[in-house]
Coordinates of C-alpha atoms in Angstrom, one line a residue:
X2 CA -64.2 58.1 -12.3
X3 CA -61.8 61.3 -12.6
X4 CA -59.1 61.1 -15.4
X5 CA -55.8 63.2 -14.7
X6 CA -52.9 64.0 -16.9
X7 CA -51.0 61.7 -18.6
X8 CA -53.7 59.2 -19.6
X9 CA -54.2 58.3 -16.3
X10 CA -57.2 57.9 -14.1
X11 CA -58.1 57.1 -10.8
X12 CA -61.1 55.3 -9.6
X13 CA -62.8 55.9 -5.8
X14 CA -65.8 54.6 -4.5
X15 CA -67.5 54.3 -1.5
X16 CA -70.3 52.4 -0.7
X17 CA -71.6 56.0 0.2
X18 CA -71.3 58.8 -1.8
X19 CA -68.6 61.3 -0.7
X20 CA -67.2 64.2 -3.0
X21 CA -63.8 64.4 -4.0
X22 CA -62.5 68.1 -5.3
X23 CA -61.6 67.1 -9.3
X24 CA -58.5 69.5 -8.7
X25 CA -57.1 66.3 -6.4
X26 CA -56.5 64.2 -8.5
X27 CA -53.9 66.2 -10.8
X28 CA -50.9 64.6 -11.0
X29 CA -48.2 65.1 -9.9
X30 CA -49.5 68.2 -7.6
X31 CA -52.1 65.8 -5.7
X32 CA -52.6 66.0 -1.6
X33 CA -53.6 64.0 0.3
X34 CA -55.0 66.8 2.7
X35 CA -57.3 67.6 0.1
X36 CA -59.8 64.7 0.3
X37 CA -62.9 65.1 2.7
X38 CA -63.6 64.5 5.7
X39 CA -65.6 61.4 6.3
X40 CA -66.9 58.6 8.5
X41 CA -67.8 55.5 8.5
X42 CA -66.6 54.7 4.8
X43 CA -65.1 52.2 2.9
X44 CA -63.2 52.6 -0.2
X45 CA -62.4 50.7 -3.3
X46 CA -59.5 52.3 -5.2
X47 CA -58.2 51.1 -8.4
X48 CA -55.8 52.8 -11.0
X49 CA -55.8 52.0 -14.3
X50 CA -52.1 52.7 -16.2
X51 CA -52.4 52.7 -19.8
X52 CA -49.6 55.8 -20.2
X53 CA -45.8 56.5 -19.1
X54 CA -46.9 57.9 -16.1
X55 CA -47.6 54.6 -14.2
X56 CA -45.1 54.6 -11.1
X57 CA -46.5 58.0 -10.2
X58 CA -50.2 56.8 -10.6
X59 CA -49.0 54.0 -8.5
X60 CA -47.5 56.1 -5.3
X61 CA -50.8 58.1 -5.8
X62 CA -53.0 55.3 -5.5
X63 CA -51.1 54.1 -2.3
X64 CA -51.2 58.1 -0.5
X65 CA -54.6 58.4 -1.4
X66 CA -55.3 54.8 0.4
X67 CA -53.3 55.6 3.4
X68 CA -54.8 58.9 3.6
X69 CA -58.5 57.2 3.7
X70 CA -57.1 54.6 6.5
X71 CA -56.2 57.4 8.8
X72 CA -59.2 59.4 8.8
X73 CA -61.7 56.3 8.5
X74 CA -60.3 53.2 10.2
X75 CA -61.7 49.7 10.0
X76 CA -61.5 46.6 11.2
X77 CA -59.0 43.7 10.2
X78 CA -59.4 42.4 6.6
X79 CA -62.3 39.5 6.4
X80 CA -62.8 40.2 10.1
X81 CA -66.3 41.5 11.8
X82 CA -66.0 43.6 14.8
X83 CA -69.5 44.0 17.0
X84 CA -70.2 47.1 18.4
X85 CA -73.2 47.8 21.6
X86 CA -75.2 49.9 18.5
X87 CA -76.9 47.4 16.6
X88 CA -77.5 50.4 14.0
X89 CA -74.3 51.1 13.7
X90 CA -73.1 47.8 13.0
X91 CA -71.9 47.5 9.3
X92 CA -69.3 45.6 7.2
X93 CA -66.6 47.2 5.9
X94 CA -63.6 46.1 3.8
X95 CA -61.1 47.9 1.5
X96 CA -58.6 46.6 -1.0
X97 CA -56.4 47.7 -3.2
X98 CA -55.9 46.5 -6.6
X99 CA -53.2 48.1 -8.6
X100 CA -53.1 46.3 -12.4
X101 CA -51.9 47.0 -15.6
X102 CA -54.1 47.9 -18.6
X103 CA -52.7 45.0 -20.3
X104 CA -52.6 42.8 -17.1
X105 CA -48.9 41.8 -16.9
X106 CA -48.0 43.2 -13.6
X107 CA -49.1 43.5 -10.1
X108 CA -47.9 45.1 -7.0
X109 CA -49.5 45.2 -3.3
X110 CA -49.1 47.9 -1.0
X111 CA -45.0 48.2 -0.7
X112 CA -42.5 50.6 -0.6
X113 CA -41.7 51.0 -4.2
X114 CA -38.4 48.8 -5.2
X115 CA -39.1 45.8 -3.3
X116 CA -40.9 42.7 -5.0
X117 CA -43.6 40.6 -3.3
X118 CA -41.3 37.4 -2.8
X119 CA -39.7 39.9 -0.4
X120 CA -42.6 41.3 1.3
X121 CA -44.5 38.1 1.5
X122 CA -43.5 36.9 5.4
X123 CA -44.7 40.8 6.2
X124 CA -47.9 39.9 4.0
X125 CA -48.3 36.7 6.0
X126 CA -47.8 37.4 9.4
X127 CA -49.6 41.1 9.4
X128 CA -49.2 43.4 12.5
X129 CA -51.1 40.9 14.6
X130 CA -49.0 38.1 15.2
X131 CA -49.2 34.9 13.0
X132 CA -52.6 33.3 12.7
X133 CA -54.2 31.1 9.9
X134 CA -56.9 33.3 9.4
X135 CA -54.7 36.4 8.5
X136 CA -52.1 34.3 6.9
X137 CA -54.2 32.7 4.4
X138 CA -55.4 36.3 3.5
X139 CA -52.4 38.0 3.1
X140 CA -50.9 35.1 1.0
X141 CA -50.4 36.7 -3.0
X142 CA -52.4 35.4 -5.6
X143 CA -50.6 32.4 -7.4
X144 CA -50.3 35.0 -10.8
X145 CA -48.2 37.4 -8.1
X146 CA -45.8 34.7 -7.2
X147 CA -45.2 33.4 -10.6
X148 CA -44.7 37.0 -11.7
X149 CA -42.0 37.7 -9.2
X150 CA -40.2 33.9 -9.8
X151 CA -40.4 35.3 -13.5
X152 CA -39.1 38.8 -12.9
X153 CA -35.4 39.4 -14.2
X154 CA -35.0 40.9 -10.3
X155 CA -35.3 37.1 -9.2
X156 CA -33.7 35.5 -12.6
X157 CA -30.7 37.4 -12.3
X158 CA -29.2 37.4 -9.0
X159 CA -30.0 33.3 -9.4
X160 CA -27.9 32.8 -12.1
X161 CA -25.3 35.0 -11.0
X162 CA -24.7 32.7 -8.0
X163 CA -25.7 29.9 -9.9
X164 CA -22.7 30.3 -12.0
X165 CA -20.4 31.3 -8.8
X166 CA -21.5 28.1 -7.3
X167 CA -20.3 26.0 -10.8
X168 CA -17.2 27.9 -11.3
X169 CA -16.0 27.2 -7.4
X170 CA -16.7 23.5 -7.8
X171 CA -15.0 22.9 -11.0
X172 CA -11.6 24.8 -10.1
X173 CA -10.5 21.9 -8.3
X174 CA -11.1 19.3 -11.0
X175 CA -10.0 21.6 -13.3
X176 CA -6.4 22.3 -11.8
X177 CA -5.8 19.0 -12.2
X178 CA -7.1 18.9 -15.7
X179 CA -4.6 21.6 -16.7
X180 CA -1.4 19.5 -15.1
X181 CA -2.5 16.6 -17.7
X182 CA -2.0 18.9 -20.8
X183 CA 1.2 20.7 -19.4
X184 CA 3.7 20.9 -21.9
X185 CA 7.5 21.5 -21.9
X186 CA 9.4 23.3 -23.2
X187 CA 9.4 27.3 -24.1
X188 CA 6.3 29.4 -24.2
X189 CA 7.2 29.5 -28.3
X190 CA 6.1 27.4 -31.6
X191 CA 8.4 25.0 -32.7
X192 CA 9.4 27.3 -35.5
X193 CA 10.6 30.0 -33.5
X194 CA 12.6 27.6 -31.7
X195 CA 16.4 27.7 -31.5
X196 CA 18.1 24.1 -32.4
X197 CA 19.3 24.0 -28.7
X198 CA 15.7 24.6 -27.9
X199 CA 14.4 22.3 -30.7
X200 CA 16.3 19.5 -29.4
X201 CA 15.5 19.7 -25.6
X202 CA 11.8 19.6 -26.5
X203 CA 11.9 16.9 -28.5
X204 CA 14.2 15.2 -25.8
X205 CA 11.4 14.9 -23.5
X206 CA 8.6 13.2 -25.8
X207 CA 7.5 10.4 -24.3
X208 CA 4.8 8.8 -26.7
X209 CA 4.4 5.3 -26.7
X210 CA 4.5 3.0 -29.6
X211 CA 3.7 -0.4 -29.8
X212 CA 3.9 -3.0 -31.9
X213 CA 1.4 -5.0 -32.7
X214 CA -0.2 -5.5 -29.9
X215 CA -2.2 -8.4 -28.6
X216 CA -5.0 -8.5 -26.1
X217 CA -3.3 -9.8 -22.8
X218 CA -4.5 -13.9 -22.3
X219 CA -6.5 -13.8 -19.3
X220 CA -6.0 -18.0 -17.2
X221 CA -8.5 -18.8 -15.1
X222 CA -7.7 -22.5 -14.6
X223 CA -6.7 -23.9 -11.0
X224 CA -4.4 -26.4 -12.5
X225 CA -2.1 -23.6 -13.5
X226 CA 0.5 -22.6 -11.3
X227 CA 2.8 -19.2 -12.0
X228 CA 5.9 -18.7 -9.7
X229 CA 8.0 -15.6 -10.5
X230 CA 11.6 -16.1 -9.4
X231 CA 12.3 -12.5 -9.9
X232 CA 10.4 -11.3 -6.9
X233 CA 12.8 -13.9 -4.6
X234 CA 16.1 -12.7 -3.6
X235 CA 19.1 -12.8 -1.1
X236 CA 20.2 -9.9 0.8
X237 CA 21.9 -8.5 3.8
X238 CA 18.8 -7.6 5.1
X239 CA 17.1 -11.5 5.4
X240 CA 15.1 -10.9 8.7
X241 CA 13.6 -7.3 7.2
X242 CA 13.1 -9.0 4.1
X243 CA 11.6 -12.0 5.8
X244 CA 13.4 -14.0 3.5
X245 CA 12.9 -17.7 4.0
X246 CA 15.7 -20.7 4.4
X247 CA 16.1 -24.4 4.0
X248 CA 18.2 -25.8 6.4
X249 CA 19.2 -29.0 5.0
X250 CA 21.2 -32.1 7.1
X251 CA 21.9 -35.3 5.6
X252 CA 21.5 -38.9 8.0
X253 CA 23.0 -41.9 8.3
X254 CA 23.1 -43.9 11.9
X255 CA 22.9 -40.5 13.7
X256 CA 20.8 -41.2 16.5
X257 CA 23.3 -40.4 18.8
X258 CA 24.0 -37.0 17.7
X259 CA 20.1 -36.1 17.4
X260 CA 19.3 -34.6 21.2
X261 CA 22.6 -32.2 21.0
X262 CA 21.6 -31.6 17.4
X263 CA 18.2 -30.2 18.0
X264 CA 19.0 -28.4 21.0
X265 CA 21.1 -26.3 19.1
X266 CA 18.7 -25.8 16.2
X267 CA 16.1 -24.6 18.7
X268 CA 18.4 -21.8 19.8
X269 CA 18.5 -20.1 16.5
X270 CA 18.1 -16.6 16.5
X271 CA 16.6 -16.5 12.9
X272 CA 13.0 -16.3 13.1
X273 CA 12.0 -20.3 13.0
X274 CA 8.8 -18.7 11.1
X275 CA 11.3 -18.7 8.0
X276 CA 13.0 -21.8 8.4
X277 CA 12.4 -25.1 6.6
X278 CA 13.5 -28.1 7.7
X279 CA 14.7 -30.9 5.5
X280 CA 16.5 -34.7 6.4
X281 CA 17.4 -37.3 4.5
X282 CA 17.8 -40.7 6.1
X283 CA 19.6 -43.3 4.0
X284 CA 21.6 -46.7 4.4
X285 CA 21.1 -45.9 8.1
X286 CA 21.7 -49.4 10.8
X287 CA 20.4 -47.9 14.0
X288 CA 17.2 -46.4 15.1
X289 CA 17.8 -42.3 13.2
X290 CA 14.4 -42.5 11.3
X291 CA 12.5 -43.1 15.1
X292 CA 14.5 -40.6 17.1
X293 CA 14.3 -37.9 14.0
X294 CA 10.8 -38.3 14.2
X295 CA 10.2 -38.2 18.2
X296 CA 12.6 -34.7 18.0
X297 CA 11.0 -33.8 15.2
X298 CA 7.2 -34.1 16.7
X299 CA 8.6 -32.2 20.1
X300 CA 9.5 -29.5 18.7
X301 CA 6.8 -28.6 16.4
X302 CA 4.3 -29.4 18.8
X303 CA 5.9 -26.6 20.8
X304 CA 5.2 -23.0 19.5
X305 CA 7.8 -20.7 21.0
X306 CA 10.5 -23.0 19.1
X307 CA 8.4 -24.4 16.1
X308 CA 9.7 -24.3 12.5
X309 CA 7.7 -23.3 9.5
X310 CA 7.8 -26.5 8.3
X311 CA 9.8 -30.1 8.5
X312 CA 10.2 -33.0 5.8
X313 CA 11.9 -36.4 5.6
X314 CA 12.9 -37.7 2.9
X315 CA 14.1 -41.7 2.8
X316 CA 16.7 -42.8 0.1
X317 CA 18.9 -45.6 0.5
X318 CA 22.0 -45.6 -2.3
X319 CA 23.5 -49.2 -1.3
X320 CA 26.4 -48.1 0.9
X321 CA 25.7 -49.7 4.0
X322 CA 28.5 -52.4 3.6
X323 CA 31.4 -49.3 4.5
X324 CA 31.9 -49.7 8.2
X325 CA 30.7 -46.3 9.9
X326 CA 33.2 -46.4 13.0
X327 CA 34.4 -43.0 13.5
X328 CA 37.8 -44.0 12.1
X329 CA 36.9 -45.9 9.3
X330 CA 34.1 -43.1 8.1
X331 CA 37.2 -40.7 8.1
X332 CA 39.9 -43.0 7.2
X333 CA 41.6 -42.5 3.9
X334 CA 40.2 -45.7 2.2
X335 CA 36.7 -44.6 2.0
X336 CA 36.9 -41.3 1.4
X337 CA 36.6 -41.5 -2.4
X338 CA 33.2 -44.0 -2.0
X339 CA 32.0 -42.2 0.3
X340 CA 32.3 -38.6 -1.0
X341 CA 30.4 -39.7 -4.1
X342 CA 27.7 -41.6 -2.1
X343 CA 27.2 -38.6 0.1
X344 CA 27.0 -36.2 -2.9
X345 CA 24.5 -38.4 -4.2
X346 CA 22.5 -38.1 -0.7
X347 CA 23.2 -34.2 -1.1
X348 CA 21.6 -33.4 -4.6
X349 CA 18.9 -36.0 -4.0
X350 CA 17.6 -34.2 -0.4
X351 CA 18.4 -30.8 -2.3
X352 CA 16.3 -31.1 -5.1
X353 CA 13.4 -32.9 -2.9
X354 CA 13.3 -29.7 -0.7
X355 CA 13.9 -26.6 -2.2
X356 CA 11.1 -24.6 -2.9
X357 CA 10.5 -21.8 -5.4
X358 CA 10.3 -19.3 -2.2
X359 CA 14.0 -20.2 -0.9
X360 CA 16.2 -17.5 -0.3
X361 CA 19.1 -19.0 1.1
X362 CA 20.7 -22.8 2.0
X363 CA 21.7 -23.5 5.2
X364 CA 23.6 -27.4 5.0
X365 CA 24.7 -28.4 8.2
X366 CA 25.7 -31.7 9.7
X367 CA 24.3 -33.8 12.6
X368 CA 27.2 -33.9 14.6
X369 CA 28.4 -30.1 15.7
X370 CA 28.7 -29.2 19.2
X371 CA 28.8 -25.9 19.4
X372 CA 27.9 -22.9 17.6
X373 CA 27.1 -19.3 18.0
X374 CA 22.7 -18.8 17.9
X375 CA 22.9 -15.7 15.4
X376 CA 25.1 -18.2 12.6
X377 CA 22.3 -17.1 9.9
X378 CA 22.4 -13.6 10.3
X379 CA 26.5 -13.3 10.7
X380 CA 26.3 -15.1 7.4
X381 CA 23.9 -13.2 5.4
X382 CA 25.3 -10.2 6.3
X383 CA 28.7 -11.3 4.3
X384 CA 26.3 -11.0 1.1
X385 CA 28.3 -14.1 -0.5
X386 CA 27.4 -16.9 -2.7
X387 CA 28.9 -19.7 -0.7
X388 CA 30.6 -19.1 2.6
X389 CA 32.1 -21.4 5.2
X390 CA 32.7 -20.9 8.5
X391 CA 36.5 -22.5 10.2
X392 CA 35.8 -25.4 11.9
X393 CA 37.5 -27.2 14.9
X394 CA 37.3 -29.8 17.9
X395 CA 37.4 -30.0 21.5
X396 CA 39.6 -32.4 22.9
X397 CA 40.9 -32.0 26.4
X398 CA 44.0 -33.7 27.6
X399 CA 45.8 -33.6 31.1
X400 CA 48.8 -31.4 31.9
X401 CA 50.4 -30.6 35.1
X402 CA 47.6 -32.2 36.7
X403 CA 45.1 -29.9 34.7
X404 CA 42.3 -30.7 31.9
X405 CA 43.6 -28.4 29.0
X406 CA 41.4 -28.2 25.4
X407 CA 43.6 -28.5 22.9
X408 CA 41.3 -27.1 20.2
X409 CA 41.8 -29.2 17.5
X410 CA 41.9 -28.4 14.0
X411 CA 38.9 -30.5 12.1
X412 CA 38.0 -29.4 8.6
X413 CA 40.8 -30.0 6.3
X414 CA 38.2 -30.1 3.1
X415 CA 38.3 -25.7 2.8
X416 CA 41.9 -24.8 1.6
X417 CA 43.6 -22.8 -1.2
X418 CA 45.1 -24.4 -4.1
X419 CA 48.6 -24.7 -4.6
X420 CA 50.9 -25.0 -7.7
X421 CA 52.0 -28.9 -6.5
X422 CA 48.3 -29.9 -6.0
X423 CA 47.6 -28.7 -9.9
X424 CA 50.7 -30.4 -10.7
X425 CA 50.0 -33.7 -9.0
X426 CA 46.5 -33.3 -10.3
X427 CA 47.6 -33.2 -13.7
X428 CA 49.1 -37.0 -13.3
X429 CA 45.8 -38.5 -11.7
X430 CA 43.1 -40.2 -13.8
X431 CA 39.9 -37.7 -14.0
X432 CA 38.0 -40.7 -12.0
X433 CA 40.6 -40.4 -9.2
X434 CA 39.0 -38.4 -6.1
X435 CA 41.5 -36.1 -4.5
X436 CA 40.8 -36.9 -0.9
X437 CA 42.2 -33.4 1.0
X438 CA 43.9 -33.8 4.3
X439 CA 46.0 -37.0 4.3
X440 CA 49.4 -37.4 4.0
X441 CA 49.0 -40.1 0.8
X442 CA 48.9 -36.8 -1.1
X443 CA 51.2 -34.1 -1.1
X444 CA 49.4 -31.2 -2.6
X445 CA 50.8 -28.5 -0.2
X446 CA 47.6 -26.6 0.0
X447 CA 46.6 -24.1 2.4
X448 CA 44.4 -25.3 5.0
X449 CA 42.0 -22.6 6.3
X450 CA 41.6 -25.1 9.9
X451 CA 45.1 -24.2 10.6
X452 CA 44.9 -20.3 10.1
X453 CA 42.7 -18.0 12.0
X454 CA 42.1 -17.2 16.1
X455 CA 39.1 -17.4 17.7
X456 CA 39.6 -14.0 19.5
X457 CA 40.4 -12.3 16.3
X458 CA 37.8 -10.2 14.3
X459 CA 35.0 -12.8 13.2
X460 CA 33.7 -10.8 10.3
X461 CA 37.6 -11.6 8.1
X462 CA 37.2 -13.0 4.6
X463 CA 39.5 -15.2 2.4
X464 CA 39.0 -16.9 -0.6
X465 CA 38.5 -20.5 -0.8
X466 CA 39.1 -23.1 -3.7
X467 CA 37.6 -25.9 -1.7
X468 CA 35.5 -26.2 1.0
X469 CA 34.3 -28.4 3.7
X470 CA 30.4 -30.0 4.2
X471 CA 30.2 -29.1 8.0
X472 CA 28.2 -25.9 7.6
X473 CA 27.9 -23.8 4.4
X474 CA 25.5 -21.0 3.8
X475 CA 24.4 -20.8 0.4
X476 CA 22.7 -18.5 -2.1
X477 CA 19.4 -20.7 -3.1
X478 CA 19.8 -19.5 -7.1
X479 CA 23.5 -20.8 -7.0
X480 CA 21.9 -24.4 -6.7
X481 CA 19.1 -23.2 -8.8
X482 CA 21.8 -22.6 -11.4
X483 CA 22.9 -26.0 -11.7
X484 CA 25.8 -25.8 -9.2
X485 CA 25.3 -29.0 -6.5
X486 CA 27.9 -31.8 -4.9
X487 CA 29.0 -33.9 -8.0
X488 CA 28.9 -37.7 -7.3
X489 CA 32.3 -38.1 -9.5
X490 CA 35.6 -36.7 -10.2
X491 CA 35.2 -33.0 -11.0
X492 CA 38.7 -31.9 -11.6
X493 CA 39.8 -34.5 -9.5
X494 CA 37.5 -33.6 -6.5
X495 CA 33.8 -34.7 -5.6
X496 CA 30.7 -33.6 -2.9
X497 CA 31.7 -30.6 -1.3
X498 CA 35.2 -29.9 -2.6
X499 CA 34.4 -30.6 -5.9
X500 CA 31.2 -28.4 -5.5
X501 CA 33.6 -25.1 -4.8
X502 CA 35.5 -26.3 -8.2
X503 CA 32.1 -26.2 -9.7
X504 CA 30.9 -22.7 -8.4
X505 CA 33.8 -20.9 -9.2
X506 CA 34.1 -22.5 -12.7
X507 CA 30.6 -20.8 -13.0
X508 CA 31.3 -17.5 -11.8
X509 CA 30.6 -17.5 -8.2
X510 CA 32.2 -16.7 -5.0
X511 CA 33.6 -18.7 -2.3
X512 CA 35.0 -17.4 1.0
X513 CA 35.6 -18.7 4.2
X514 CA 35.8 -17.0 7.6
X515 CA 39.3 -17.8 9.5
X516 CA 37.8 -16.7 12.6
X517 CA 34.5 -17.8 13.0
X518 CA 34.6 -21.1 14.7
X519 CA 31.8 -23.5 14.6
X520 CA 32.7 -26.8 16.5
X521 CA 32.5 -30.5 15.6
X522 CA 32.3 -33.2 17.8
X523 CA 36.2 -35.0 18.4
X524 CA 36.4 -37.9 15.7
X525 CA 39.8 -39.8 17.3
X526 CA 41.3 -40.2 13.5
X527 CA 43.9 -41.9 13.2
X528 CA 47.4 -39.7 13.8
X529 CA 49.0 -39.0 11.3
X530 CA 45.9 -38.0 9.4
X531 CA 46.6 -34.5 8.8

């Protein structure tokens, strides 16, 4: 044992004696060169700090170890090397333990600055390679690595990038934080604020109040059905909209006009997808209710031309005794009987078929001829309550030895009023049905079947008083309104006519279109009709 300066002493022993000048071990003046020369030794060095001077005790302890290693070298720690001298054969080992007087700290042989978690895959793997045997010696003592896991040189750096780590995670969440308490207005207190400034801040409070408020009611039962009406409309845009429509088509002894009829409703251009299909058959003498049904079944069984769905509905309303020739249907006699009787039929098949998810009404009758296949679309796009197209006839006659269409005019029902059909009006009973169109009546009205040419623009608008039942596009909420065909005298006028007095009492529009020819099958009235 030799004690230096400093409080500070140095242990070396040897499992043979050996001689070590006492001027050596002064500190901080001690060389290594100094120590003797031996062989065949083994040393066991170990410094003991109790004073200030402990880091230079330390690099001591190390030169005087490495010194020793050069001049007497040995064999790899827990190893045995065999040499051809048995009498020279002796174990040798050498440590170093470097400790603290109150045993808080240790270090192994390292360059001073660097901590054993850093050192230890140098430790492990030694200057041999990686094996288990040298591993598992030069792994720290459990008290090293809990010392260094401990040490603020480990602590510190971790929480340093701990807390980077936390900070660069939240600054997302937190951005987005900040927008939910942004404020505006100036940068000021609202006493520092000028009135102008005052008032614009308080302008853009938007703190809800409510009343006293109720826990929304929560149904669950299947038997409860809730349609909102808002979310159905009419607009220009139908087919983008996929809005749906109920074509409607009133029947009495119209098998004959059935094959033409659905081989123009097949060519529709609307998307059938969208189309509902609605027929009333009533008083009817012939076979209508079997040939609706066979044209009914062969189209619907046929995809490319199938309808989203079809209905018939059967009401009789005890007017099969009015003979149904073609002149007799449109003589003048039973046009008052037969306009309320086919009102009736009207508002009956109307309120059987429309559905909460109507958009539009398409009525049209059994017996047209001829029509363009994009009639719905031209329609919608007018964006009008009720709107009629001008209808006509083909009828050819011979002259000069040619066939010649004469185009004759058909639907006498859409007109403008005139000041001597409110006069005349003003005489008749209100049960009298002003029949339109025949010469008993003078009313001097504008007839919309006598204006208009076919080659002119399609798209022209006029205003109508009265209309005609041959094909009229309507508006589903003006029927949900209340507005149908009135089976009696509405100022003097009933079905369709007197449905057009209706609409525009309430408020809505109705047009025709001059130009826009739809065409009826000839009727051979009697002359002098019209």
């Amino acid at each position: 044992m030799f004690r230096t300066s400093g409080n500070v002493c140095l242990e070396i022993s040897n499992f043979r004696p050996c001689e070590i000048p006492q001027h050596c071990l002064q500190l901080p003046t001690f060389r290594t060169n100094d120590l003797p020369e031996t062989s065949n030794s083994c040393y066991l060095a170990s410094v003991i700090i109790s004073g200030p001077r402990r880091r230079r005790a330390i690099q001591l302890a190390h030169r005087v170890l490495a010194r020793l290693a050069d001049r007497s070298p040995s064999p790899p720690l827990h190893t045995q090397r065999q040499r051809k001298d048995p009498g020279d054969i002796r174990a040798r080992s050498s440590s170093i333990r470097i400790s603290q007087a109150r045993g808080e700290e240790a270090e192994d042989e390292q360059p001073a600055g660097l901590s054993g978690l850093t050192m230890l895959p140098q430790m492990v793997a030694g200057k041999g390679g990686y094996s288990w045997k040298a591993a598992k010696a030069r792994i720290p003592p459990y008290r090293q690595i809990t010392h260094g896991v401990r040490s603020p040189r480990f602590l510190v750096p971790l929480a340093i990038v701990t807390a980077i780590v936390l900070l660069w995670r939240s600054m997302g969440s937190a951005a987005s934080e900040v927008q939910r308490f942004y404020c505006f207005g100036p940068s000021k207190p609202p006493m520092r604020m000028t009135p102008n400034e005052n008032e614009e801040w308080y302008g853009h409070l938007t703190t809800p109040v409510v009343f006293n408020h109720r826990k929304p009611i929560e149904i669950n039962s299947t038997e409860i059905q809730h349609i909102n009406l808002d979310l159905v409309k009419s607009t220009v845009d139908a087919v983008r909209n996929k809005e749906k429509i109920l074509l409607l088509t009133p029947l009495r002894d119209a098998s004959y006009y059935l094959a033409k009829y659905f081989d123009l409703l097949t060519q529709l251009t609307y998307p059938h997808e969208l189309i509902d299909l609605a027929f009333l058959v009533g008083d009817t003498t012939d076979d209508t209710m079997a040939a609706l049904a066979m044209e009914l079944e062969r189209v619907q069984n046929n995809p490319e031309i199938a309808f989203r769905s079809t209905m018939i509905v059967e009401k009789s309303f005890g007017v099969a005794g009015y003979g149904q020739s073609v002149e007799e249907r449109h003589g003048f006699a039973a046009q008052g009987p037969r306009r309320k009787a086919m009102g009736k039929a009207r508002n009956y098949l109307l309120a059987t078929a429309l559905k909460p998810d109507h958009s539009w009404v398409y009525w049209r009758d059994v017996d047209i001829v001829e029509n363009p296949p994009n009639i719905i679309e031209d329609f919608v796009q007018h964006d009008r309550d009720i709107l009629v197209p001008n209808v006509w006839f083909h009828r050819y006659k011979e002259k000069q030895g040619k066939m010649v269409d004469i185009e004759g005019r058909f639907d006498y029902n859409s007109w403008q009023e005139s000041p001597d059909a409110l006069k005349l009006a003003a005489t008749l009973d209100k049960d009298v049905v002003l029949a339109e169109g025949y010469k008993e009546y003078k009313t001097n009205r504008i007839y919309m079947a006598k204006m208009g040419d076919r080659h002119a623009n399609p798209h022209e608008e006029i205003q109508l008083d009265g209309i005609g039942g041959v094909n009229i596009v309507v508006k589903a909420d003006v029927h949900r309104s209340g507005v149908n065909f009135p089976a009696y005298a509405f100022e003097n006028q009933a079905e369709t006519e007197g449905f057009a007095k209706m609409a525009k009492r309430a408020g809505y529009g109705v047009y025709g279109l001059p130009n826009y020819v739809v065409w009826h099958i000839d009727t051979d009235e009697k002359p002098g009709n019209a």
